[in-house]
Coordinates of C-alpha atoms in Angstrom, one line a residue:
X1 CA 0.0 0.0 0.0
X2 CA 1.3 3.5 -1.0
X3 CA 2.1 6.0 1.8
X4 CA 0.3 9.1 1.8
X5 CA 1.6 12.6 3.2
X6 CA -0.4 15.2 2.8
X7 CA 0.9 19.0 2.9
X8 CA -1.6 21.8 3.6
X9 CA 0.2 25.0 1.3
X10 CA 2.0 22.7 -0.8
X11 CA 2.0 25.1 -3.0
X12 CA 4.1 28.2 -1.7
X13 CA 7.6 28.1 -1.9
X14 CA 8.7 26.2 2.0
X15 CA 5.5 24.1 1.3
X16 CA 6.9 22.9 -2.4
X17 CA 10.3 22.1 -0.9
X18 CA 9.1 19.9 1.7
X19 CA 6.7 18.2 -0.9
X20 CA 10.2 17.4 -2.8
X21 CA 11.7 15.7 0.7
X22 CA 8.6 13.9 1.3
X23 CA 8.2 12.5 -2.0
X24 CA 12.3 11.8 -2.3
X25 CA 11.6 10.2 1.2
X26 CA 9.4 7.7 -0.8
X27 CA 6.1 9.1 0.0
X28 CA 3.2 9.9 -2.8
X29 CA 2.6 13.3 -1.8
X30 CA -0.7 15.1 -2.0
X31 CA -0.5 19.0 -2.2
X32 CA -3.5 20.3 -0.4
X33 CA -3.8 24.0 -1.3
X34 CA -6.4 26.8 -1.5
X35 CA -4.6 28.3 -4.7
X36 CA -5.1 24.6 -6.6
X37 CA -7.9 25.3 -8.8
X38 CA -10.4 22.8 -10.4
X39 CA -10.4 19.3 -9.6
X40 CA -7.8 17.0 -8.4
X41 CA -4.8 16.4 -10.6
X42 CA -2.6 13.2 -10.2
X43 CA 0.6 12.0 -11.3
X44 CA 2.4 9.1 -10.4
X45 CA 4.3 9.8 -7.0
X46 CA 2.2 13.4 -6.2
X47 CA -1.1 15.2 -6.8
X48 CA -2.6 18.4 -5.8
X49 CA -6.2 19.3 -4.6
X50 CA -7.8 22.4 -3.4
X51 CA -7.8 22.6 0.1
X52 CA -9.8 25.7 2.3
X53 CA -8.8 24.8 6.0
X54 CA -11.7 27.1 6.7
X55 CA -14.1 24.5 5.2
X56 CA -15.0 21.5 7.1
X57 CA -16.6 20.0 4.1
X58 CA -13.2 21.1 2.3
X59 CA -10.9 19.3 4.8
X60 CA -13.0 16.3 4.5
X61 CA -12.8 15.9 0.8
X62 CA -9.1 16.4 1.1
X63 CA -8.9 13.8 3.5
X64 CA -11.5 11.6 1.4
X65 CA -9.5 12.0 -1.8
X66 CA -5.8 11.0 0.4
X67 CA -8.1 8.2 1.6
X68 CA -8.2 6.9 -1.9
X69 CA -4.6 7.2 -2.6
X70 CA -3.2 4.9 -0.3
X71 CA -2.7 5.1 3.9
X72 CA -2.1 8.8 5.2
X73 CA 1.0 8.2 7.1
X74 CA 2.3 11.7 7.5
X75 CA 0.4 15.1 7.6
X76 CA 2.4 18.6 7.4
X77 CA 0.8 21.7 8.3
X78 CA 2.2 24.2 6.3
X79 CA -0.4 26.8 5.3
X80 CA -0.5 30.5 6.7
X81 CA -2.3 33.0 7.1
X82 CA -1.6 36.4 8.5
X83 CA -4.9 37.8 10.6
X84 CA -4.9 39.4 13.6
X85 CA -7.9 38.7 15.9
X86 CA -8.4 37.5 20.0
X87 CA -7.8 33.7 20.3
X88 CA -11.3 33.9 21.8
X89 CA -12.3 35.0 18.7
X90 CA -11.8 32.5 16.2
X91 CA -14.2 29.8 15.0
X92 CA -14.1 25.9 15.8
X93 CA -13.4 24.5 12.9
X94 CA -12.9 21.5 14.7
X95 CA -13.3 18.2 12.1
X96 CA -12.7 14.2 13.3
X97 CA -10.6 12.3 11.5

């Protein structure tokens, strides 16, 4: 069975470079990103998906789709946002996997 790592902003610059370790590293990598546009796209050792960590129903496709590809062994938060609120203030966005 293929192991799956999945990297949330795969697609910036420090989330492309670790994509490349992880997939050196013999992982198929899926790039989980809110600039990927469309539908999935697959290759043989990687594939990209759009991801809004905002979106519960977003982070469970993403997790649906890595599903598919093989067992999620590995999972890299990488994403960013700069926003300045209260800690108080920000929404559960609180999903089981």
């Amino acid at each position: 069975m293929e192991k799956v790592a999945i990297v949330t902003g795969g697609e910036g610059g420090i989330g492309r470079a670790i994509c490349a370790k992880l997939n050196v590293a013999g992982y198929f990598v899926l790039s989980a990103d809110v600039a990927v546009a469309g539908p999935p796209q697959r290759s043989d050792r990687s594939a990209r998906i759009h991801l809004d960590l905002a979106s519960v129903d977003s982070v469970e496709q993403t997790i649906a789709f890595a599903a598919g590809l093989g067992e999620i062994c590995a999972i890299v938060n990488c994403a960013g946002i700069i926003r300045e609120c209260e800690a108080g203030d920000m929404p559960d966005h609180s999903v089981a996997v």
